[in-house]
PDB file of C-alpha atoms and ligand atoms in Angstrom:
ATOM      1  CA  MET A 157      80.232 100.311  94.615  1.00 85.00           C
ATOM      2  CA  SER A 158      83.496 100.908  96.440  1.00 95.00           C
ATOM      3  CA  THR A 159      85.974  98.073  96.891  1.00 98.00           C
ATOM      4  CA  VAL A 160      87.173  97.526 100.421  1.00 98.00           C
ATOM      5  CA  ALA A 161      90.161  95.276 101.116  1.00 98.00           C
ATOM      6  CA  ILE A 162      91.337  93.722 104.367  1.00 99.00           C
ATOM      7  CA  TYR A 163      95.063  93.206 104.951  1.00 98.00           C
ATOM      8  CA  PRO A 164      95.217  90.804 107.913  1.00 98.00           C
ATOM      9  CA  GLY A 165      98.246  89.793 109.937  1.00 98.00           C
ATOM     10  CA  THR A 166     100.028  89.697 113.248  1.00 97.00           C
ATOM     11  CA  PHE A 167     102.367  92.653 112.529  1.00 98.00           C
ATOM     12  CA  ASP A 168     104.724  91.840 115.416  1.00 97.00           C
ATOM     13  CA  PRO A 169     106.241  94.171 114.337  1.00 98.00           C
ATOM     14  CA  LEU A 170     105.149  96.047 111.199  1.00 98.00           C
ATOM     15  CA  THR A 171     107.961  95.883 108.605  1.00 98.00           C
ATOM     16  CA  ASN A 172     108.657  97.984 105.537  1.00 98.00           C
ATOM     17  CA  GLY A 173     107.487  94.978 103.501  1.00 97.00           C
ATOM     18  CA  HIS A 174     104.041  95.346 105.106  1.00 98.00           C
ATOM     19  CA  VAL A 175     104.140  99.118 104.610  1.00 98.00           C
ATOM     20  CA  ASP A 176     104.962  98.643 100.914  1.00 98.00           C
ATOM     21  CA  ILE A 177     102.033  96.240 100.376  1.00 98.00           C
ATOM     22  CA  ILE A 178      99.611  98.529 102.237  1.00 98.00           C
ATOM     23  CA  ALA A 179     100.691 101.571 100.193  1.00 98.00           C
ATOM     24  CA  ARG A 180     100.190  99.565  96.966  1.00 98.00           C
ATOM     25  CA  GLY A 181      96.801  98.364  98.211  1.00 98.00           C
ATOM     26  CA  ALA A 182      95.771 101.920  99.055  1.00 98.00           C
ATOM     27  CA  ARG A 183      96.341 102.866  95.403  1.00 98.00           C
ATOM     28  CA  LEU A 184      94.395  99.876  94.100  1.00 98.00           C
ATOM     29  CA  PHE A 185      91.368  99.745  96.417  1.00 98.00           C
ATOM     30  CA  ASP A 186      88.992 102.451  97.628  1.00 98.00           C
ATOM     31  CA  ARG A 187      89.804 101.517 101.209  1.00 98.00           C
ATOM     32  CA  ILE A 188      92.222  99.107 102.847  1.00 98.00           C
ATOM     33  CA  ILE A 189      91.809  97.987 106.437  1.00 98.00           C
ATOM     34  CA  VAL A 190      94.928  96.733 108.199  1.00 98.00           C
ATOM     35  CA  ALA A 191      93.496  94.090 110.542  1.00 98.00           C
ATOM     36  CA  VAL A 192      95.705  93.021 113.428  1.00 98.00           C
ATOM     37  CA  LEU A 193      94.917  89.549 114.750  1.00 97.00           C
ATOM     38  CA  VAL A 194      94.218  89.424 118.480  1.00 95.00           C
ATOM     39  CA  ASN A 195      95.891  86.535 120.365  1.00 79.00           C
ATOM     40  CA  ALA A 196      97.913  85.208 117.427  1.00 68.00           C
ATOM     41  CA  GLU A 197     100.931  84.419 119.557  1.00 70.00           C
ATOM     42  CA  LYS A 198     100.964  83.753 123.261  1.00 77.00           C
ATOM     43  CA  SER A 199     103.830  86.143 123.913  1.00 89.00           C
ATOM     44  CA  PRO A 200     104.212  88.744 121.164  1.00 94.00           C
ATOM     45  CA  LEU A 201     107.086  91.213 121.490  1.00 95.00           C
ATOM     46  CA  PHE A 202     104.786  94.167 120.815  1.00 96.00           C
ATOM     47  CA  THR A 203     101.503  94.538 122.663  1.00 95.00           C
ATOM     48  CA  MET A 204      98.317  95.024 120.689  1.00 96.00           C
ATOM     49  CA  THR A 205      98.212  98.670 121.807  1.00 97.00           C
ATOM     50  CA  GLU A 206     101.752  99.220 120.493  1.00 97.00           C
ATOM     51  CA  ARG A 207     101.044  97.498 117.174  1.00 97.00           C
ATOM     52  CA  LEU A 208      97.947  99.644 116.634  1.00 98.00           C
ATOM     53  CA  GLU A 209      99.774 102.816 117.674  1.00 98.00           C
ATOM     54  CA  ILE A 210     102.642 102.111 115.262  1.00 98.00           C
ATOM     55  CA  ALA A 211     100.416 101.270 112.283  1.00 98.00           C
ATOM     56  CA  ARG A 212      98.184 104.305 112.895  1.00 98.00           C
ATOM     57  CA  ALA A 213     101.201 106.616 113.103  1.00 98.00           C
ATOM     58  CA  VAL A 214     102.805 105.171 109.960  1.00 98.00           C
ATOM     59  CA  PHE A 215      99.605 105.534 107.890  1.00 98.00           C
ATOM     60  CA  LYS A 216      98.279 108.795 109.265  1.00 97.00           C
ATOM     61  CA  GLY A 217      98.980 110.458 105.878  1.00 95.00           C
ATOM     62  CA  LEU A 218      96.915 107.920 103.915  1.00 97.00           C
ATOM     63  CA  PRO A 219      93.219 108.685 104.485  1.00 97.00           C
ATOM     64  CA  ASN A 220      91.959 105.452 102.896  1.00 98.00           C
ATOM     65  CA  VAL A 221      94.006 103.244 105.244  1.00 98.00           C
ATOM     66  CA  GLU A 222      92.298 102.191 108.469  1.00 98.00           C
ATOM     67  CA  VAL A 223      93.847 100.147 111.278  1.00 98.00           C
ATOM     68  CA  ASP A 224      91.664  97.768 113.281  1.00 98.00           C
ATOM     69  CA  THR A 225      91.832  94.513 115.270  1.00 98.00           C
ATOM     70  CA  PHE A 226      90.030  91.248 114.659  1.00 98.00           C
ATOM     71  CA  ASP A 227      89.436  87.975 116.435  1.00 96.00           C
ATOM     72  CA  GLY A 228      87.946  84.687 115.246  1.00 96.00           C
ATOM     73  CA  LEU A 229      87.585  83.712 111.610  1.00 98.00           C
ATOM     74  CA  LEU A 230      89.000  86.156 109.096  1.00 98.00           C
ATOM     75  CA  VAL A 231      86.152  85.616 106.607  1.00 98.00           C
ATOM     76  CA  ASP A 232      83.595  86.561 109.284  1.00 98.00           C
ATOM     77  CA  TYR A 233      85.489  89.784 109.977  1.00 98.00           C
ATOM     78  CA  VAL A 234      85.713  90.541 106.228  1.00 98.00           C
ATOM     79  CA  GLU A 235      81.946  90.151 105.929  1.00 98.00           C
ATOM     80  CA  ARG A 236      81.257  92.209 109.059  1.00 98.00           C
ATOM     81  CA  ARG A 237      83.322  95.063 107.640  1.00 98.00           C
ATOM     82  CA  GLY A 238      81.499  94.909 104.278  1.00 98.00           C
ATOM     83  CA  ALA A 239      84.788  94.139 102.481  1.00 98.00           C
ATOM     84  CA  GLN A 240      85.185  92.036  99.342  1.00 98.00           C
ATOM     85  CA  VAL A 241      88.913  91.340  99.193  1.00 98.00           C
ATOM     86  CA  ILE A 242      91.648  89.846 101.404  1.00 98.00           C
ATOM     87  CA  VAL A 243      95.115  91.131 100.511  1.00 98.00           C
ATOM     88  CA  ARG A 244      98.175  89.007 101.253  1.00 98.00           C
ATOM     89  CA  GLY A 245     101.794  89.656 100.387  1.00 97.00           C
ATOM     90  CA  LEU A 246     103.807  87.017  98.543  1.00 96.00           C
ATOM     91  CA  ARG A 247     107.558  87.268  98.978  1.00 93.00           C
ATOM     92  CA  ALA A 248     109.008  84.030  97.681  1.00 88.00           C
ATOM     93  CA  VAL A 249     107.897  80.602  96.516  1.00 88.00           C
ATOM     94  CA  SER A 250     108.237  79.448 100.122  1.00 87.00           C
ATOM     95  CA  ASP A 251     105.231  81.615 101.065  1.00 92.00           C
ATOM     96  CA  PHE A 252     103.095  80.023  98.413  1.00 94.00           C
ATOM     97  CA  GLU A 253     102.070  76.744 100.035  1.00 95.00           C
ATOM     98  CA  PHE A 254     100.655  78.290 103.219  1.00 96.00           C
ATOM     99  CA  GLU A 255      99.053  81.177 101.340  1.00 97.00           C
ATOM    100  CA  PHE A 256      97.481  78.783  98.819  1.00 97.00           C
ATOM    101  CA  GLN A 257      95.973  76.719 101.651  1.00 98.00           C
ATOM    102  CA  MET A 258      94.626  79.796 103.402  1.00 98.00           C
ATOM    103  CA  ALA A 259      93.190  81.334 100.248  1.00 98.00           C
ATOM    104  CA  LEU A 260      91.366  78.140  99.292  1.00 98.00           C
ATOM    105  CA  MET A 261      90.126  77.484 102.828  1.00 98.00           C
ATOM    106  CA  ASN A 262      88.840  81.048 103.056  1.00 98.00           C
ATOM    107  CA  ARG A 263      87.138  80.615  99.666  1.00 98.00           C
ATOM    108  CA  ARG A 264      85.496  77.417 100.893  1.00 98.00           C
ATOM    109  CA  LEU A 265      84.271  79.263 103.976  1.00 98.00           C
ATOM    110  CA  ASN A 266      82.947  82.199 101.938  1.00 98.00           C
ATOM    111  CA  ASP A 267      83.189  82.130  98.150  1.00 98.00           C
ATOM    112  CA  LYS A 268      82.132  85.765  97.752  1.00 98.00           C
ATOM    113  CA  ILE A 269      85.487  86.913  99.156  1.00 98.00           C
ATOM    114  CA  GLU A 270      88.527  87.009  96.848  1.00 98.00           C
ATOM    115  CA  THR A 271      92.144  86.775  98.033  1.00 98.00           C
ATOM    116  CA  VAL A 272      94.480  89.048  96.073  1.00 98.00           C
ATOM    117  CA  PHE A 273      98.239  88.481  96.296  1.00 97.00           C
ATOM    118  CA  MET A 274     100.623  91.370  95.956  1.00 97.00           C
ATOM    119  CA  MET A 275     104.409  91.360  95.734  1.00 96.00           C
ATOM    120  CA  PRO A 276     106.421  93.826  97.791  1.00 96.00           C
ATOM    121  CA  ALA A 277     109.295  95.802  96.286  1.00 96.00           C
ATOM    122  CA  GLU A 278     112.248  93.479  95.792  1.00 95.00           C
ATOM    123  CA  GLN A 279     114.363  95.079  98.526  1.00 96.00           C
ATOM    124  CA  TYR A 280     111.791  93.793 101.046  1.00 96.00           C
ATOM    125  CA  SER A 281     111.294  90.362  99.512  1.00 95.00           C
ATOM    126  CA  TYR A 282     113.356  88.525 102.134  1.00 95.00           C
ATOM    127  CA  ILE A 283     112.262  90.234 105.364  1.00 96.00           C
ATOM    128  CA  SER A 284     109.788  88.974 107.923  1.00 97.00           C
ATOM    129  CA  SER A 285     108.775  90.123 111.399  1.00 97.00           C
ATOM    130  CA  ARG A 286     110.382  87.000 112.834  1.00 96.00           C
ATOM    131  CA  LEU A 287     113.761  87.697 111.180  1.00 97.00           C
ATOM    132  CA  ILE A 288     113.674  91.352 112.221  1.00 98.00           C
ATOM    133  CA  LYS A 289     113.195  90.368 115.881  1.00 97.00           C
ATOM    134  CA  GLU A 290     115.899  87.713 115.726  1.00 97.00           C
ATOM    135  CA  VAL A 291     118.484  89.898 113.979  1.00 97.00           C
ATOM    136  CA  PHE A 292     117.833  92.893 116.218  1.00 97.00           C
ATOM    137  CA  SER A 293     117.959  90.857 119.429  1.00 96.00           C
ATOM    138  CA  LEU A 294     121.365  89.499 118.381  1.00 96.00           C
ATOM    139  CA  GLY A 295     122.745  92.989 117.763  1.00 96.00           C
ATOM    140  CA  GLY A 296     122.241  93.151 113.965  1.00 97.00           C
ATOM    141  CA  ARG A 297     121.227  96.236 111.994  1.00 96.00           C
ATOM    142  CA  VAL A 298     117.597  96.501 110.818  1.00 97.00           C
ATOM    143  CA  HIS A 299     117.684 100.135 109.708  1.00 97.00           C
ATOM    144  CA  GLY A 300     115.672 100.646 106.506  1.00 97.00           C
ATOM    145  CA  LEU A 301     113.784  97.372 106.928  1.00 98.00           C
ATOM    146  CA  VAL A 302     111.227  98.640 109.454  1.00 98.00           C
ATOM    147  CA  PRO A 303     109.623 102.064 110.031  1.00 98.00           C
ATOM    148  CA  ASP A 304     111.801 104.350 112.219  1.00 98.00           C
ATOM    149  CA  MET A 305     109.207 104.127 114.986  1.00 98.00           C
ATOM    150  CA  VAL A 306     109.565 100.333 115.077  1.00 98.00           C
ATOM    151  CA  GLU A 307     113.362 100.602 115.217  1.00 98.00           C
ATOM    152  CA  GLN A 308     113.081 103.013 118.138  1.00 97.00           C
ATOM    153  CA  ARG A 309     110.631 100.746 119.981  1.00 97.00           C
ATOM    154  CA  LEU A 310     112.921  97.753 119.400  1.00 97.00           C
ATOM    155  CA  ARG A 311     115.781  99.727 120.983  1.00 96.00           C
ATOM    156  CA  ASP A 312     113.563 100.488 123.997  1.00 95.00           C
ATOM    157  CA  LYS A 313     112.591  96.833 124.409  1.00 90.00           C
ATOM    158  CA  VAL A 314     115.757  94.896 123.697  1.00 84.00           C
ATOM    159  CA  ALA A 315     118.468  94.703 126.380  1.00 70.00           C
ATOM    160  CA  PRO A 316     121.290  97.237 125.783  1.00 54.00           C
ATOM    161  CA  ALA A 317     123.929  94.451 125.816  1.00 55.00           C
ATOM    162  CA  ALA A 318     122.493  93.045 122.623  1.00 55.00           C
ATOM    163  CA  GLN A 319     122.509  96.387 120.816  1.00 56.00           C
ATOM    164  CA  THR A 320     126.219  96.981 120.346  1.00 53.00           C
ATOM    165  CA  ARG A 321     126.155  96.542 116.543  1.00 54.00           C
ATOM    166  CA  SER A 322     122.701  97.989 115.746  1.00 47.00           C
TER     167      SER A 322
HETATM  168  O1  PNS B 200     100.872  87.779 109.721  1.00 52.08           O
HETATM  169  P1  PNS B 200     100.435  86.348 109.617  1.00 52.08           P
HETATM  170  O2  PNS B 200     100.775  85.622 110.889  1.00 52.08           O
HETATM  171  O3  PNS B 200     100.969  85.660 108.388  1.00 52.08           O
HETATM  172  O4  PNS B 200      98.815  86.355 109.478  1.00 52.08           O
HETATM  173  C1  PNS B 200      98.070  85.155 109.505  1.00 52.08           C
HETATM  174  C2  PNS B 200      96.552  85.468 109.562  1.00 52.08           C
HETATM  175  C3  PNS B 200      96.247  86.439 110.654  1.00 52.08           C
HETATM  176  C4  PNS B 200      96.132  86.056 108.226  1.00 52.08           C
HETATM  177  C5  PNS B 200      95.801  84.112 109.786  1.00 52.08           C
HETATM  178  O5  PNS B 200      96.372  83.444 110.863  1.00 52.08           O
HETATM  179  C6  PNS B 200      94.309  84.294 110.022  1.00 52.08           C
HETATM  180  O6  PNS B 200      93.574  84.663 109.138  1.00 52.08           O
HETATM  181  N1  PNS B 200      93.859  84.038 111.265  1.00 52.08           N
HETATM  182  C7  PNS B 200      92.490  84.211 111.676  1.00 52.08           C
HETATM  183  C8  PNS B 200      91.797  82.878 111.937  1.00 52.08           C
HETATM  184  C9  PNS B 200      91.318  82.245 110.645  1.00 52.08           C
HETATM  185  O7  PNS B 200      90.467  82.753 109.939  1.00 52.08           O
HETATM  186  N2  PNS B 200      91.928  81.087 110.320  1.00 52.08           N
HETATM  187  C10 PNS B 200      91.620  80.339 109.113  1.00 52.08           C
HETATM  188  C11 PNS B 200      92.449  80.871 107.954  1.00 52.08           C
HETATM  189  S1  PNS B 200      92.272  79.812 106.536  1.00 52.08           S
END
């Protein structure tokens, strides 16, 4: 039996921390499905189409990585896709409380699904999509923390006045 994992998230935008976890997951599981949550935030910076486009372009060289969207309960999506595992990244202790709650709630909802936590490479252990957006919008440098395509799209979206130091 092949093991299929789901890596869910909002990915607004995809960071190199996400990319690192997905690449590790692709080595560990037969297939890993990057599942982008529909309607997570009322006003995301990147549209769903853009988030899918970016993730598909970044992982086009990894045949066992698929990019999809999901809505509703994560455990229902996991079951629909015939997956057995939810992958989540753990950066620091501060992530633990929320991740612990989610993992146990998901287990209560469906105890056949296991949550597996993976740690990103240490150089990505402090980055988040929220920080990337904030730093970039204030003119800070995010090079090396997000895929080049994300950096380019950020440049296209953020007002030129805020880009003097990027
Ligand atoms: O990238 P994020 O924002 O940390 O991802 C959070 C996500 C998408 C994994 C979580 O919000 C989720 O699973 N949402 C789907 C709705 C659901 O199943 N909620 C109950 C989770 S215990």
